[in-house]
Short mmCIF file of N, CA, C and O in Angstrom, two decimals:
data_model
loop_
_atom_site.label_atom_id
_atom_site.label_comp_id
_atom_site.label_asym_id
_atom_site.label_seq_id
_atom_site.Cartn_x
_atom_site.Cartn_y
_atom_site.Cartn_z
N MET A 1 0.84 -1.17 0.00
CA MET A 1 0.00 0.00 0.00
C MET A 1 0.89 1.24 0.00
O MET A 1 1.88 1.31 0.71
N GLN A 2 0.55 2.21 -0.78
CA GLN A 2 1.32 3.43 -0.91
C GLN A 2 0.99 4.39 0.23
O GLN A 2 -0.17 4.58 0.59
N THR A 3 2.03 5.01 0.79
CA THR A 3 1.85 6.00 1.85
C THR A 3 1.97 7.39 1.26
O THR A 3 2.95 7.69 0.58
N LYS A 4 0.98 8.24 1.51
CA LYS A 4 1.00 9.60 1.01
C LYS A 4 1.43 10.55 2.11
O LYS A 4 1.13 10.34 3.27
N ARG A 5 2.11 11.62 1.73
CA ARG A 5 2.51 12.66 2.69
C ARG A 5 1.40 13.70 2.76
O ARG A 5 0.83 14.08 1.75
N TYR A 6 1.12 14.16 3.97
CA TYR A 6 0.03 15.11 4.19
C TYR A 6 0.33 15.91 5.44
O TYR A 6 1.07 15.45 6.31
N ILE A 7 -0.24 17.07 5.56
CA ILE A 7 -0.10 17.86 6.79
C ILE A 7 -1.12 17.34 7.80
O ILE A 7 -2.31 17.26 7.50
N LEU A 8 -0.64 16.99 8.98
CA LEU A 8 -1.47 16.32 9.98
C LEU A 8 -2.68 17.15 10.38
O LEU A 8 -3.79 16.64 10.43
N SER A 9 -2.51 18.42 10.64
CA SER A 9 -3.64 19.25 11.11
C SER A 9 -4.74 19.34 10.05
O SER A 9 -5.93 19.32 10.39
N ASN A 10 -4.39 19.40 8.78
CA ASN A 10 -5.40 19.44 7.72
C ASN A 10 -6.18 18.14 7.64
O ASN A 10 -7.40 18.15 7.49
N LEU A 11 -5.49 17.03 7.74
CA LEU A 11 -6.16 15.73 7.68
C LEU A 11 -7.07 15.52 8.89
O LEU A 11 -8.18 15.03 8.75
N VAL A 12 -6.62 15.92 10.07
CA VAL A 12 -7.43 15.78 11.28
C VAL A 12 -8.69 16.64 11.18
O VAL A 12 -9.77 16.22 11.60
N ASP A 13 -8.58 17.83 10.62
CA ASP A 13 -9.76 18.68 10.42
C ASP A 13 -10.79 17.99 9.53
O ASP A 13 -11.98 18.00 9.81
N ILE A 14 -10.33 17.38 8.46
CA ILE A 14 -11.23 16.69 7.53
C ILE A 14 -11.90 15.51 8.23
O ILE A 14 -13.12 15.32 8.14
N ILE A 15 -11.12 14.71 8.95
CA ILE A 15 -11.66 13.53 9.64
C ILE A 15 -12.66 13.93 10.72
O ILE A 15 -13.72 13.33 10.86
N SER A 16 -12.34 14.95 11.51
CA SER A 16 -13.21 15.34 12.62
C SER A 16 -14.52 15.96 12.12
O SER A 16 -15.56 15.78 12.75
N LEU A 17 -14.50 16.67 11.02
CA LEU A 17 -15.73 17.26 10.48
C LEU A 17 -16.69 16.18 9.98
O LEU A 17 -17.90 16.29 10.16
N LYS A 18 -16.15 15.13 9.37
CA LYS A 18 -17.00 14.07 8.84
C LYS A 18 -17.39 13.07 9.92
O LYS A 18 -18.38 12.35 9.76
N GLY A 19 -16.63 12.97 11.02
CA GLY A 19 -16.94 12.05 12.09
C GLY A 19 -16.79 10.59 11.71
O GLY A 19 -17.46 9.73 12.26
N THR A 20 -15.90 10.30 10.80
CA THR A 20 -15.71 8.93 10.34
C THR A 20 -14.62 8.22 11.15
O THR A 20 -13.80 8.86 11.80
N ILE A 21 -14.62 6.92 11.08
CA ILE A 21 -13.64 6.11 11.79
C ILE A 21 -12.33 6.11 11.00
O ILE A 21 -12.32 6.05 9.78
N PHE A 22 -11.22 6.14 11.73
CA PHE A 22 -9.90 6.12 11.12
C PHE A 22 -8.97 5.26 11.97
O PHE A 22 -9.28 4.92 13.11
N GLY A 23 -7.85 4.92 11.41
CA GLY A 23 -6.83 4.16 12.13
C GLY A 23 -5.59 5.01 12.30
O GLY A 23 -5.29 5.85 11.46
N ALA A 24 -4.88 4.81 13.39
CA ALA A 24 -3.66 5.56 13.64
C ALA A 24 -2.59 4.63 14.19
O ALA A 24 -2.88 3.69 14.93
N VAL A 25 -1.37 4.89 13.80
CA VAL A 25 -0.21 4.22 14.37
C VAL A 25 0.60 5.30 15.06
O VAL A 25 0.92 6.32 14.45
N TYR A 26 0.88 5.09 16.35
CA TYR A 26 1.64 6.10 17.07
C TYR A 26 2.59 5.46 18.07
O TYR A 26 2.48 4.29 18.41
N GLN A 27 3.54 6.28 18.51
CA GLN A 27 4.54 5.83 19.46
C GLN A 27 4.16 6.30 20.85
O GLN A 27 3.96 7.50 21.07
N LYS A 28 4.07 5.36 21.79
CA LYS A 28 3.73 5.71 23.16
C LYS A 28 4.96 6.30 23.86
O LYS A 28 6.06 6.26 23.34
N LYS A 29 4.75 6.86 25.04
CA LYS A 29 5.85 7.49 25.77
C LYS A 29 6.97 6.52 26.10
O LYS A 29 8.13 6.90 26.17
N ASP A 30 6.64 5.26 26.30
CA ASP A 30 7.67 4.27 26.62
C ASP A 30 8.43 3.78 25.38
O ASP A 30 9.32 2.95 25.48
N GLY A 31 8.06 4.29 24.21
CA GLY A 31 8.76 3.96 22.98
C GLY A 31 8.12 2.86 22.16
O GLY A 31 8.52 2.62 21.02
N SER A 32 7.14 2.17 22.70
CA SER A 32 6.49 1.09 21.95
C SER A 32 5.51 1.68 20.92
O SER A 32 4.97 2.76 21.12
N ILE A 33 5.32 0.95 19.85
CA ILE A 33 4.43 1.37 18.77
C ILE A 33 3.10 0.67 18.97
O ILE A 33 3.05 -0.53 19.22
N THR A 34 1.99 1.40 18.85
CA THR A 34 0.66 0.82 19.01
C THR A 34 -0.27 1.36 17.94
O THR A 34 0.00 2.38 17.31
N LYS A 35 -1.36 0.65 17.74
CA LYS A 35 -2.38 1.04 16.77
C LYS A 35 -3.66 1.37 17.49
O LYS A 35 -3.98 0.78 18.52
N VAL A 36 -4.40 2.31 16.95
CA VAL A 36 -5.69 2.68 17.51
C VAL A 36 -6.68 2.80 16.37
O VAL A 36 -6.33 3.22 15.26
N ASN A 37 -7.91 2.40 16.61
CA ASN A 37 -8.99 2.51 15.65
C ASN A 37 -10.04 3.38 16.32
O ASN A 37 -10.69 2.94 17.26
N GLY A 38 -10.19 4.62 15.90
CA GLY A 38 -11.04 5.52 16.65
C GLY A 38 -11.78 6.52 15.82
O GLY A 38 -11.81 6.45 14.58
N ARG A 39 -12.35 7.48 16.54
CA ARG A 39 -13.17 8.48 15.89
C ARG A 39 -13.26 9.73 16.76
O ARG A 39 -13.25 9.65 17.99
N PHE A 40 -13.33 10.88 16.12
CA PHE A 40 -13.50 12.15 16.82
C PHE A 40 -14.97 12.42 17.06
O PHE A 40 -15.84 11.91 16.36
N GLY A 41 -15.28 13.23 18.05
CA GLY A 41 -16.63 13.74 18.25
C GLY A 41 -17.57 12.86 19.05
O GLY A 41 -18.74 13.19 19.17
N VAL A 42 -17.11 11.77 19.64
CA VAL A 42 -17.98 10.92 20.44
C VAL A 42 -18.20 11.59 21.79
O VAL A 42 -17.26 12.00 22.46
N ARG A 43 -19.45 11.71 22.21
CA ARG A 43 -19.78 12.38 23.48
C ARG A 43 -20.59 11.47 24.42
O ARG A 43 -20.99 11.88 25.48
N LYS A 44 -20.81 10.23 24.05
CA LYS A 44 -21.73 9.36 24.77
C LYS A 44 -21.27 9.03 26.19
O LYS A 44 -22.06 9.01 27.11
N HIS A 45 -20.02 8.76 26.39
CA HIS A 45 -19.55 8.24 27.66
C HIS A 45 -18.93 9.30 28.56
O HIS A 45 -18.19 8.96 29.49
N LEU A 46 -19.21 10.56 28.32
CA LEU A 46 -18.68 11.63 29.16
C LEU A 46 -19.41 11.66 30.49
O LEU A 46 -20.61 11.42 30.57
N LYS A 47 -18.69 11.98 31.56
CA LYS A 47 -19.28 12.02 32.88
C LYS A 47 -19.31 13.42 33.46
O LYS A 47 -19.55 13.61 34.65
N GLY A 48 -19.05 14.41 32.67
CA GLY A 48 -19.03 15.78 33.16
C GLY A 48 -17.65 16.18 33.60
O GLY A 48 -16.71 15.41 33.56
N GLY A 49 -17.52 17.40 34.04
CA GLY A 49 -16.21 17.88 34.46
C GLY A 49 -15.55 18.67 33.36
O GLY A 49 -16.20 19.28 32.52
N TYR A 50 -14.23 18.65 33.36
CA TYR A 50 -13.49 19.44 32.39
C TYR A 50 -12.38 18.60 31.78
O TYR A 50 -12.04 17.52 32.27
N ARG A 51 -11.79 19.14 30.73
CA ARG A 51 -10.74 18.44 30.00
C ARG A 51 -9.46 18.43 30.82
O ARG A 51 -9.02 19.47 31.31
N THR A 52 -8.86 17.27 30.98
CA THR A 52 -7.66 17.15 31.81
C THR A 52 -6.38 17.03 31.00
O THR A 52 -5.30 17.02 31.59
N VAL A 53 -6.47 16.93 29.69
CA VAL A 53 -5.28 16.85 28.85
C VAL A 53 -5.11 18.19 28.14
O VAL A 53 -6.07 18.93 27.94
N PRO A 54 -3.88 18.53 27.75
CA PRO A 54 -3.65 19.80 27.05
C PRO A 54 -4.45 19.89 25.76
O PRO A 54 -4.74 18.88 25.11
N THR A 55 -4.80 21.10 25.36
CA THR A 55 -5.59 21.29 24.14
C THR A 55 -4.80 20.95 22.89
O THR A 55 -5.38 20.79 21.82
N SER A 56 -3.48 20.85 23.00
CA SER A 56 -2.67 20.49 21.84
C SER A 56 -2.81 19.01 21.48
O SER A 56 -2.43 18.60 20.38
N MET A 57 -3.34 18.19 22.37
CA MET A 57 -3.50 16.76 22.12
C MET A 57 -4.88 16.48 21.53
O MET A 57 -5.84 17.19 21.80
N TYR A 58 -4.96 15.42 20.72
CA TYR A 58 -6.22 15.00 20.12
C TYR A 58 -6.88 13.97 21.02
O TYR A 58 -6.27 12.98 21.39
N VAL A 59 -8.15 14.19 21.38
CA VAL A 59 -8.89 13.23 22.19
C VAL A 59 -9.87 12.52 21.27
O VAL A 59 -10.69 13.15 20.61
N ILE A 60 -9.75 11.19 21.23
CA ILE A 60 -10.60 10.38 20.36
C ILE A 60 -11.24 9.26 21.17
O ILE A 60 -10.79 8.94 22.27
N TRP A 61 -12.28 8.67 20.61
CA TRP A 61 -12.89 7.48 21.18
C TRP A 61 -12.24 6.29 20.51
O TRP A 61 -12.27 6.14 19.29
N ASP A 62 -11.60 5.42 21.30
CA ASP A 62 -10.94 4.23 20.78
C ASP A 62 -11.97 3.10 20.71
O ASP A 62 -12.45 2.62 21.74
N ASN A 63 -12.32 2.68 19.52
CA ASN A 63 -13.33 1.64 19.32
C ASN A 63 -12.90 0.28 19.85
O ASN A 63 -13.73 -0.50 20.32
N ASN A 64 -11.62 -0.03 19.78
CA ASN A 64 -11.14 -1.34 20.23
C ASN A 64 -11.14 -1.47 21.75
O ASN A 64 -11.52 -2.48 22.29
N ARG A 65 -10.71 -0.42 22.43
CA ARG A 65 -10.59 -0.47 23.88
C ARG A 65 -11.81 0.08 24.60
O ARG A 65 -11.88 0.03 25.82
N LYS A 66 -12.74 0.66 23.85
CA LYS A 66 -13.97 1.24 24.41
C LYS A 66 -13.67 2.28 25.48
O LYS A 66 -14.17 2.24 26.60
N ARG A 67 -12.80 3.25 25.14
CA ARG A 67 -12.45 4.33 26.06
C ARG A 67 -11.91 5.51 25.26
O ARG A 67 -11.58 5.39 24.09
N TYR A 68 -11.84 6.65 25.92
CA TYR A 68 -11.24 7.82 25.30
C TYR A 68 -9.72 7.70 25.38
O TYR A 68 -9.18 7.19 26.36
N THR A 69 -9.05 8.17 24.35
CA THR A 69 -7.60 8.14 24.28
C THR A 69 -7.11 9.49 23.79
O THR A 69 -7.69 10.07 22.88
N ALA A 70 -6.05 9.98 24.39
CA ALA A 70 -5.44 11.24 23.96
C ALA A 70 -4.19 10.92 23.15
O ALA A 70 -3.34 10.13 23.58
N LEU A 71 -4.09 11.49 21.96
CA LEU A 71 -2.95 11.27 21.09
C LEU A 71 -2.13 12.55 20.99
O LEU A 71 -2.68 13.62 20.69
N ASP A 72 -0.84 12.44 21.20
CA ASP A 72 0.07 13.57 21.03
C ASP A 72 0.41 13.67 19.54
O ASP A 72 0.91 12.71 18.95
N PRO A 73 0.13 14.80 18.90
CA PRO A 73 0.38 14.91 17.45
C PRO A 73 1.83 14.65 17.06
O PRO A 73 2.09 14.17 15.97
N GLU A 74 2.77 14.94 17.94
CA GLU A 74 4.18 14.74 17.62
C GLU A 74 4.56 13.27 17.58
O GLU A 74 5.59 12.91 17.03
N ARG A 75 3.75 12.40 18.15
CA ARG A 75 4.06 10.97 18.21
C ARG A 75 3.29 10.14 17.19
O ARG A 75 3.48 8.94 17.10
N ILE A 76 2.40 10.77 16.42
CA ILE A 76 1.64 10.04 15.41
C ILE A 76 2.55 9.73 14.22
O ILE A 76 3.17 10.62 13.65
N ILE A 77 2.60 8.46 13.85
CA ILE A 77 3.44 8.03 12.75
C ILE A 77 2.66 8.05 11.44
O ILE A 77 3.14 8.54 10.43
N SER A 78 1.43 7.50 11.46
CA SER A 78 0.60 7.50 10.26
C SER A 78 -0.86 7.39 10.62
O SER A 78 -1.22 6.94 11.71
N LEU A 79 -1.71 7.84 9.71
CA LEU A 79 -3.17 7.72 9.82
C LEU A 79 -3.67 6.99 8.59
O LEU A 79 -3.19 7.23 7.48
N THR A 80 -4.65 6.13 8.79
CA THR A 80 -5.31 5.46 7.68
C THR A 80 -6.75 5.93 7.65
O THR A 80 -7.47 5.81 8.64
N TYR A 81 -7.14 6.49 6.51
CA TYR A 81 -8.46 7.08 6.37
C TYR A 81 -8.98 6.78 4.98
O TYR A 81 -8.30 7.08 3.99
N GLN A 82 -10.15 6.18 4.88
CA GLN A 82 -10.78 5.82 3.61
C GLN A 82 -9.85 5.01 2.70
O GLN A 82 -9.73 5.28 1.51
N GLY A 83 -9.16 4.05 3.29
CA GLY A 83 -8.30 3.15 2.52
C GLY A 83 -6.95 3.71 2.13
O GLY A 83 -6.15 3.02 1.52
N GLN A 84 -6.65 4.96 2.48
CA GLN A 84 -5.37 5.56 2.17
C GLN A 84 -4.57 5.72 3.46
O GLN A 84 -5.12 6.11 4.49
N THR A 85 -3.28 5.44 3.42
CA THR A 85 -2.40 5.64 4.54
C THR A 85 -1.61 6.92 4.34
O THR A 85 -0.99 7.11 3.30
N TYR A 86 -1.65 7.79 5.34
CA TYR A 86 -0.96 9.08 5.29
C TYR A 86 0.14 9.08 6.32
O TYR A 86 -0.11 8.93 7.52
N GLY A 87 1.39 9.24 5.87
CA GLY A 87 2.54 9.29 6.76
C GLY A 87 2.91 10.73 7.03
O GLY A 87 2.60 11.64 6.25
N PHE A 88 3.61 10.95 8.14
CA PHE A 88 3.96 12.31 8.54
C PHE A 88 5.44 12.38 8.85
O PHE A 88 5.96 11.57 9.61
N ALA A 89 6.11 13.40 8.28
CA ALA A 89 7.51 13.63 8.58
C ALA A 89 7.61 14.42 9.87
O ALA A 89 6.74 15.23 10.18
N ASN A 90 8.66 14.19 10.64
CA ASN A 90 8.82 14.87 11.93
C ASN A 90 8.86 16.38 11.80
O ASN A 90 8.47 17.09 12.69
N SER A 91 9.36 16.91 10.69
CA SER A 91 9.45 18.35 10.51
C SER A 91 8.08 19.00 10.35
O SER A 91 7.91 20.18 10.62
N GLU A 92 7.08 18.26 9.91
CA GLU A 92 5.73 18.82 9.71
C GLU A 92 4.92 18.78 10.98
O GLU A 92 3.91 19.45 11.09
N LEU A 93 5.27 17.96 11.94
CA LEU A 93 4.44 17.77 13.13
C LEU A 93 4.70 18.80 14.17
O LEU A 93 5.61 19.32 14.47
#
């Protein structure tokens, strides 16, 4: 499968407006690589209160783990959306 280069913030804007499911590969703080299958805009399981993660991070609903997950944009390696894989260079993030 061919990987296309794209600006992360532009792609995230497109995905979040449509509310569609996407896949992401990212590096966790401990250095391990993990995959997430999620979606922006889910509000069903909120319990009130306020946001506890910085606004620079993306908060998504992880369909596999059935929980909210915060993704650091600097650690995202690639996103898969509508059958296309988009890779990101460190200089763009």
